[in-house]
Amino acid sequence: MAPRRPDVDPTAAVKDRSMQRQKELIASYYDRLAAVPETGEKTVATFVPGNLTELLLSFDIVPILPEINALQSGMRQKSAGYINEAERMGHSEDVCTYVKCDVGMLAGGNIGPTGKILPAADMLLLSYTGCFTFMKWFELLREEYKCPTVFLQTPYQARGEVTPEMRQYMIEQLKKVVIPSLEQLTGKKFDIDRLREALTLSARAEDDLVAVLESAKHRPSPIDSYFGGVYYIGPIFTAFRGTQEGCDYYAMLRKEVEQRIADGRGPTTPEGDLEDERFRLVVEGPPNWTNFREFWKMFYDEGAVVVASTYTKVGGLYDRGFRHDPSDPLGTLADYCLGCYTNLSLPKRVELLSDYVNEYEADGFLINSVKSCASFSAGQLLILREVEERTGRAGGFIESDLVDPRYFSGANIKNRIESYLQMVDQKRSAGVTS
Amino acid sequence: MTRTCQEIAAYSERLYYDLEFGSCKAWKEDGGGHCVGYMPVYAPREVIHAAGAMPVGIVGAGDWLEVIRGDAYYQSYLCHIPRSTVDLAVTGRLEFLDGMLFPSTCDVIRNLSGMWQMLRPETYSRYVDVPQNFDPEIGGRFWEHELRELARELGEVTGTEVTDARLRASIKLFDENRAVVNEMYALRRDQPHRAPTSEVYLVLRAGNVVDVETHTALVREYIDTAKATDRPDMDNSRVVIVGTFCEQPPLGLIKSIERSGCFVVDDDMLLVSRWFTADPAPDGDPFGALARAFVDHTVPTAVMYSPTSGRGKALVERVRRARAEGVIFAAPSFCVPALLDQPMLVAELDREGIPYTAFKYSENTGQFGPIREQTGTFADTMKLWSAA
Amino acid sequence: MKCFVGIDLGSTTSKAVVLDEDGRILGRGITNSRSNYELASAVARTEAYVTSRFTIFGRELDERLASHPSSDRERVAEALRRSFRLQQYLRQLDTLEAFVHEELENRRYASVRDEAAPRLVTVLAQLRDVATRHFAAGAKRKSDFFRDLAGADFQEAAEEHSDPILAPFGMLVSLYDKAILRVENEQLELGFEANIGPALERALDEGDVGLRDPARLAAEAAAAAPLDEVRAVGTGYGRARLPFPRDQIRSEILCHGLGAHAMFPNTRTVLDIGGQDTKAIQVDSAGIVTGFQMNDRCAAGCGRYLGYIADEMNLGLHELGPLAQKSTRRVRISSTCTVFAGAELRERLALGERREDILAGLHRSIVLRAMSLLARSGGVDDEFTFTGGVANNAAAVDALRALVAENYGERTLNISPDSIYTGALGAALFALRDVQHGSLVEVAA
């Protein structure tokens, strides 16, 4: 394994203007959080899947996103210490490392990924979408923050459809539980027009994001939809959905990507543009954050480009048509929560992955199975088999973790990725000759 | 002819080890009709019953099945119950089930519901999304609708429509069952030497695979026999076991805990049998009554959201009620609800000065030596403390 | 002659296979892997060339002695092979002796040096005497690796010639331990050309005088045959450390699939249980891998697990299988965790279970893990080829055969005595294919 310097920014070598802008946005978000003691802004901790950013913004609330904090801590090599601390406090080795990273960070003074102290949450908005652990996570945080906790249950799309009753249940909770709690927290009256404005901006950014994601249908693909993708989704998955800044970022990104297509350029990597697209892959599962660049390198060194990924859909399946709709503010929030990737049934996930493989003309698909996340992982071996069967394309399987470096075995993963790509290559050339 | 406690337990143990589900198949052949399986932690068995089907509790395959195919579906960092359950399915042992319910227990069971749709597309299955909002007007209404949908679909599977009258009758049968189970638990709490957990558990577990009336009679028989049987009392420590609500500990593990000097005076095994802390309203709309009982009278457990930080206090309350001296946290390896809940419960026990010990198991754990050692030491320590 | 080489750098052994341009195996070589992968690969490759030249020697002899019965020819070849091995062995002993004496120069041995030096000379002389016996006709050797044979002999001789005060046994052995490490990391001249001369002379002194000239001519021809290595492909656990360009490295999965296909052309499923990992591979009718699964990051259920068990029971690895086969009542073992292996074993023994019954359970539990991996990779198709070190363990094979039959029905189970070379063979075939399919821009030297 290459030696890692602890404070190297993973985006350091990436030169695109949009990348720079993305970094600024995320940095400004953390600055805003750090300034809360001075500005007195209200904060609400919540989760990325099923987040209600527009609603929070309409109350001038700043969201705190523990998942993002954990992944940022992972990228900045701080997670191992936090996890250690949490385990020392009695948390099991078996459970989600995002939770332990968060708990450990809090125990160590709540110093955020950028080195500044994060504010305590004034409220926990438990957007319970697609992940059981969320519930326990905020029950645990509630013990620390001693602040009000608002529960929003998103029914599971077990049969791959949203029933009117599921939607109604969500709307009822929004109306009778979530909004009154936010009103009480901020002392402000719910302003549906402000919500509509934000939703309008959301939809605009979503259009541009979809154009960016679908640009990967070109050959060569101008983007990497997984390793690059996690940067692209950054703003819209965090505090910038429904903001003008978010809109501007996605418009800029879209232009850049269109220019790449015009120039016939491949995706950007930490070592410059990828020039030789040898493999087009679909990837299922979250990435590993502690060794993100090492992991990425295993792909681009082999000329492998991820043309579609499911991880970039945990905060919304915009490419399947969903847009925030200002004409039905609460209904659209309900639809949004219900439609996040991890809230889909396994047969739906198989269908989506198979569609991606076909639509993006992928050579194969790879599952990064993450120890922390049963919502993703449980059943992935069946998904693997089913997608192979449906697409006739080879599937690969690797295992790692989100932010626990102990579960990233570089040599092992590299061996599997190499074996997998060589198999794809061999199959491909056998298909041509026979 | 009357049976001894040991004989009742031996009968229950045969059911426990029967991976062919002979009792359920026999019931079907006797004209019982249909069987519908359900996984932990909670399923509305009353609705299944009202649709003319026998609810069959499926809790994996314990430690007596060599899991081969099931293992092929799961990574090493997931718990064991779905492996053995899938193994039961792909080896044809669950063919007799006309339907299968997957309660919203955790992401593993949730995803298993989707796997089931792919592995057994020809049989009925449903994910049972219980409400985590306990406002009768919000969560209660949602749940009532879920129950009605479930009833309608089960009615189509069995051909028996779930009428209000039928459901009311079923609710009554399960109320009786719950009452007698609670009575068995009370007996064990008050006279644990007469009702060892290795027996109580087997008798309780028989309820997974026999019809409710038979089970109620069985539990009744056990209680009466146990009360009438003299057994030597022992100077054991009284403990509550927490964390065993889904994947079940192997029988050998339960016996090991007892043999190490513990009386188990409360536990959370097979919680479905004691889910409601108060009966559903006997009259009025039975769907509404079931839904209301759920939002108002659900037993505190890790898989349910707690609107206040009350679950730790509820545990302390249970410990006090059971006059227990300590708590054993026995969680299945990789069980997210149990393991994430534990630190909160531990914090409350610490505040109250209640001793505890913790270990992990899996349903096919074969090594009890270290656990026996641990719980034995724990029991001894508690004795020392209480003597001091 | 054009040749194609495959090298498989495994975690415990390194293997090399040399093919001719028709894809026939010319020679094979094996050595224990060591910290220096580059050297391990060089040693294995030298060995493979040695056996290649013996193959050529055999062909040459056949031509020259066509009128003689084949048993005569085989006798000559066999005598020469033994003599050659002895020659190699003696060369290594020379080096060992030099290193032992060098080590003795260390200051810490100053007080015993005078006593130890002559004793070491005696010990090494004894090793040389014994060496001839190791390579005598019909002799059975416990290992083919120098370190094992010399080590055992050294211990025996050192015990005899040590003195508790003047030259303690432990000290002599520690000298050996230091020296053998250096021998293994020294590039010795053990090739055919350098050693065949003396080997031939010795063999002829003992052998059939009437065949002296043809044998000499054949040996000369074999030594002089131009073996032109067109391409080499590397694989295995340590492949990234091979001094090969990137396009000459293949994953062991692909090599194993192709190698198994070459050994048993009807192979559709391959199971390989090695020291540190287990692989389940599916191949098509051309030996192309269509799917695979490997064990996760822990080594539970791999060959290493049996190693721990053998250590724990104070048995040799090869003794486990036969003992397990004596079981009449298999014990159920649920955990194949290497960390807990010892504890589980001790608990079972304490419970009064018999060793053979526990071992039978352990073997079954290992095979159960492999069965899961096989199921994950797509099942067991006919024919089914089992490779890797554990394929030499009869109890594991029995358990596998039974479980496969139970779960998939009757399957032809192939196990080759040369299965250890499967990966290297596949790699060599890739080298050949690369050239034949013209996918090479330039031909490597």
mmCIF file of C-alpha atoms in Angstrom, chain A residues 89-96 99 126 128-133 135-137 139-140 142-143 146 149-151 153-160 163 165-166 169 172-173 176-177 342-347 349-350 369-383 385-386 390 397-400, chain B residues 69 71-78 104-119 124-127 129-133 135 137-142 145-146 149 153 301-311 332-344 347-348 351 360:
data_model
loop_
_atom_site.group_PDB
_atom_site.id
_atom_site.type_symbol
_atom_site.label_atom_id
_atom_site.label_comp_id
_atom_site.label_asym_id
_atom_site.label_seq_id
_atom_site.Cartn_x
_atom_site.Cartn_y
_atom_site.Cartn_z
ATOM 1 C CA MET A 89 -17.000 3.284 25.217
ATOM 2 C CA GLY A 90 -18.747 -0.032 24.702
ATOM 3 C CA HIS A 91 -19.947 0.010 21.115
ATOM 4 C CA SER A 92 -19.734 -3.314 19.382
ATOM 5 C CA GLU A 93 -17.201 -4.129 16.711
ATOM 6 C CA ASP A 94 -20.109 -5.498 14.677
ATOM 7 C CA VAL A 95 -22.091 -2.316 14.098
ATOM 8 C CA CYS A 96 -22.102 0.553 11.616
ATOM 9 C CA VAL A 99 -22.367 5.613 13.951
ATOM 10 C CA LEU A 126 -34.889 11.350 12.323
ATOM 11 C CA TYR A 128 -36.113 7.203 8.829
ATOM 12 C CA THR A 129 -35.607 6.307 5.214
ATOM 13 C CA GLY A 130 -34.089 3.103 3.948
ATOM 14 C CA CYS A 131 -31.869 2.336 6.908
ATOM 15 C CA PHE A 132 -32.793 0.769 10.224
ATOM 16 C CA THR A 133 -29.589 1.961 11.859
ATOM 17 C CA MET A 135 -33.225 5.001 14.250
ATOM 18 C CA LYS A 136 -30.703 3.629 16.707
ATOM 19 C CA TRP A 137 -28.147 6.257 15.697
ATOM 20 C CA GLU A 139 -31.625 7.383 19.794
ATOM 21 C CA LEU A 140 -27.970 7.279 20.776
ATOM 22 C CA ARG A 142 -30.456 11.958 21.736
ATOM 23 C CA GLU A 143 -28.785 10.668 24.897
ATOM 24 C CA LYS A 146 -30.776 15.887 25.148
ATOM 25 C CA THR A 149 -36.162 14.286 18.377
ATOM 26 C CA VAL A 150 -38.677 14.269 15.575
ATOM 27 C CA PHE A 151 -39.426 11.005 13.898
ATOM 28 C CA GLN A 153 -41.066 7.197 9.191
ATOM 29 C CA THR A 154 -40.782 6.443 5.499
ATOM 30 C CA PRO A 155 -42.616 3.214 4.704
ATOM 31 C CA TYR A 156 -40.547 0.733 2.750
ATOM 32 C CA GLN A 157 -41.306 0.127 -0.924
ATOM 33 C CA ALA A 158 -41.389 -3.602 -0.309
ATOM 34 C CA ARG A 159 -43.277 -4.309 -3.496
ATOM 35 C CA GLY A 160 -41.581 -1.686 -5.568
ATOM 36 C CA THR A 163 -49.312 3.242 -2.371
ATOM 37 C CA GLU A 165 -51.626 5.176 1.999
ATOM 38 C CA MET A 166 -47.853 5.265 2.263
ATOM 39 C CA TYR A 169 -48.863 8.555 6.092
ATOM 40 C CA GLU A 172 -49.691 13.342 7.850
ATOM 41 C CA GLN A 173 -46.397 13.065 9.677
ATOM 42 C CA LYS A 176 -48.794 17.051 12.208
ATOM 43 C CA VAL A 177 -45.352 16.213 13.522
ATOM 44 C CA THR A 342 -32.102 2.299 -0.174
ATOM 45 C CA ASN A 343 -35.863 2.396 0.214
ATOM 46 C CA LEU A 344 -36.328 0.191 -2.846
ATOM 47 C CA SER A 345 -37.079 -3.505 -2.706
ATOM 48 C CA LEU A 346 -34.430 -5.965 -3.811
ATOM 49 C CA PRO A 347 -36.251 -6.891 -7.033
ATOM 50 C CA ARG A 349 -32.696 -2.814 -7.201
ATOM 51 C CA VAL A 350 -31.983 -5.761 -9.496
ATOM 52 C CA SER A 369 -20.184 -4.818 -0.252
ATOM 53 C CA VAL A 370 -19.795 -2.712 2.824
ATOM 54 C CA LYS A 371 -19.695 -4.281 6.258
ATOM 55 C CA SER A 372 -21.350 -1.357 7.989
ATOM 56 C CA CYS A 373 -24.417 -1.171 5.881
ATOM 57 C CA ALA A 374 -26.843 -4.089 5.958
ATOM 58 C CA SER A 375 -29.407 -1.989 4.106
ATOM 59 C CA PHE A 376 -27.148 -2.205 1.075
ATOM 60 C CA SER A 377 -25.344 -5.466 1.782
ATOM 61 C CA ALA A 378 -27.931 -7.995 2.899
ATOM 62 C CA GLY A 379 -28.975 -9.746 -0.293
ATOM 63 C CA GLN A 380 -26.242 -8.402 -2.536
ATOM 64 C CA LEU A 381 -25.040 -11.887 -3.417
ATOM 65 C CA LEU A 382 -28.484 -12.657 -4.783
ATOM 66 C CA ILE A 383 -28.518 -9.325 -6.601
ATOM 67 C CA ARG A 385 -26.572 -13.580 -9.437
ATOM 68 C CA GLU A 386 -29.816 -12.056 -10.715
ATOM 69 C CA ARG A 390 -30.542 -10.813 -16.685
ATOM 70 C CA PHE A 397 -17.812 -8.828 -5.707
ATOM 71 C CA ILE A 398 -15.512 -7.076 -3.289
ATOM 72 C CA GLU A 399 -15.821 -6.337 0.398
ATOM 73 C CA SER A 400 -14.750 -3.344 2.448
ATOM 74 C CA ARG B 69 -26.604 -22.863 0.365
ATOM 75 C CA ASP B 71 -24.326 -19.221 3.475
ATOM 76 C CA ALA B 72 -23.856 -18.595 -0.211
ATOM 77 C CA TYR B 73 -26.280 -15.681 0.043
ATOM 78 C CA TYR B 74 -24.688 -13.859 2.945
ATOM 79 C CA GLN B 75 -21.394 -12.204 3.690
ATOM 80 C CA SER B 76 -19.568 -13.135 6.855
ATOM 81 C CA TYR B 77 -20.494 -9.884 8.588
ATOM 82 C CA LEU B 78 -24.208 -10.503 8.677
ATOM 83 C CA SER B 104 -39.881 -4.620 9.841
ATOM 84 C CA THR B 105 -37.294 -5.833 12.325
ATOM 85 C CA CYS B 106 -34.087 -4.643 10.713
ATOM 86 C CA ASP B 107 -32.518 -4.186 7.284
ATOM 87 C CA VAL B 108 -31.490 -7.827 7.042
ATOM 88 C CA ILE B 109 -35.020 -9.161 7.512
ATOM 89 C CA ARG B 110 -36.332 -6.318 5.357
ATOM 90 C CA ASN B 111 -34.064 -7.298 2.482
ATOM 91 C CA LEU B 112 -34.869 -10.938 3.018
ATOM 92 C CA SER B 113 -38.442 -10.031 2.068
ATOM 93 C CA GLY B 114 -37.142 -8.962 -1.334
ATOM 94 C CA MET B 115 -34.981 -12.044 -1.671
ATOM 95 C CA TRP B 116 -38.045 -14.107 -0.946
ATOM 96 C CA GLN B 117 -39.892 -12.494 -3.824
ATOM 97 C CA MET B 118 -37.072 -13.623 -6.103
ATOM 98 C CA LEU B 119 -36.411 -17.034 -4.538
ATOM 99 C CA TYR B 124 -47.404 -15.239 -1.247
ATOM 100 C CA SER B 125 -45.196 -13.029 0.870
ATOM 101 C CA ARG B 126 -45.498 -9.627 2.437
ATOM 102 C CA TYR B 127 -43.312 -7.184 4.245
ATOM 103 C CA ASP B 129 -44.194 -2.440 7.903
ATOM 104 C CA VAL B 130 -45.139 -1.732 11.502
ATOM 105 C CA PRO B 131 -45.631 1.884 12.499
ATOM 106 C CA GLN B 132 -42.947 3.693 14.421
ATOM 107 C CA ASN B 133 -45.254 6.647 14.960
ATOM 108 C CA ASP B 135 -50.158 8.607 17.386
ATOM 109 C CA GLU B 137 -54.435 9.172 14.208
ATOM 110 C CA ILE B 138 -51.192 8.883 12.253
ATOM 111 C CA GLY B 139 -49.278 5.651 12.909
ATOM 112 C CA GLY B 140 -52.401 3.909 14.172
ATOM 113 C CA ARG B 141 -54.350 4.730 11.046
ATOM 114 C CA PHE B 142 -51.496 3.648 8.785
ATOM 115 C CA HIS B 145 -54.788 0.027 6.857
ATOM 116 C CA GLU B 146 -51.812 -2.333 6.688
ATOM 117 C CA GLU B 149 -54.634 -5.070 3.410
ATOM 118 C CA GLU B 153 -54.568 -10.639 0.786
ATOM 119 C CA THR B 301 -37.864 -3.540 22.474
ATOM 120 C CA ALA B 302 -34.874 -2.470 20.453
ATOM 121 C CA VAL B 303 -36.625 -2.773 17.113
ATOM 122 C CA MET B 304 -39.245 -0.195 18.032
ATOM 123 C CA TYR B 305 -38.554 3.504 18.139
ATOM 124 C CA SER B 306 -38.788 4.998 21.549
ATOM 125 C CA PRO B 307 -40.183 8.560 21.429
ATOM 126 C CA THR B 308 -38.530 9.222 24.776
ATOM 127 C CA SER B 309 -35.337 7.805 26.161
ATOM 128 C CA GLY B 310 -37.449 5.370 28.093
ATOM 129 C CA ARG B 311 -36.223 1.980 27.061
ATOM 130 C CA PRO B 332 -26.566 -12.355 18.217
ATOM 131 C CA SER B 333 -23.364 -11.454 16.405
ATOM 132 C CA PHE B 334 -23.996 -8.615 13.951
ATOM 133 C CA CYS B 335 -27.491 -7.982 15.325
ATOM 134 C CA VAL B 336 -27.788 -4.263 14.702
ATOM 135 C CA PRO B 337 -30.846 -3.531 16.866
ATOM 136 C CA ALA B 338 -29.562 -5.436 19.885
ATOM 137 C CA LEU B 339 -25.986 -4.213 19.681
ATOM 138 C CA LEU B 340 -26.811 -0.560 19.056
ATOM 139 C CA ASP B 341 -29.381 -0.587 21.824
ATOM 140 C CA GLN B 342 -26.998 -2.027 24.353
ATOM 141 C CA PRO B 343 -24.932 1.094 25.190
ATOM 142 C CA MET B 344 -28.115 3.013 26.060
ATOM 143 C CA ALA B 347 -25.881 3.516 30.696
ATOM 144 C CA GLU B 348 -29.176 3.246 32.542
ATOM 145 C CA ARG B 351 -26.950 4.792 36.763
ATOM 146 C CA LYS B 360 -22.443 -12.455 21.607
#
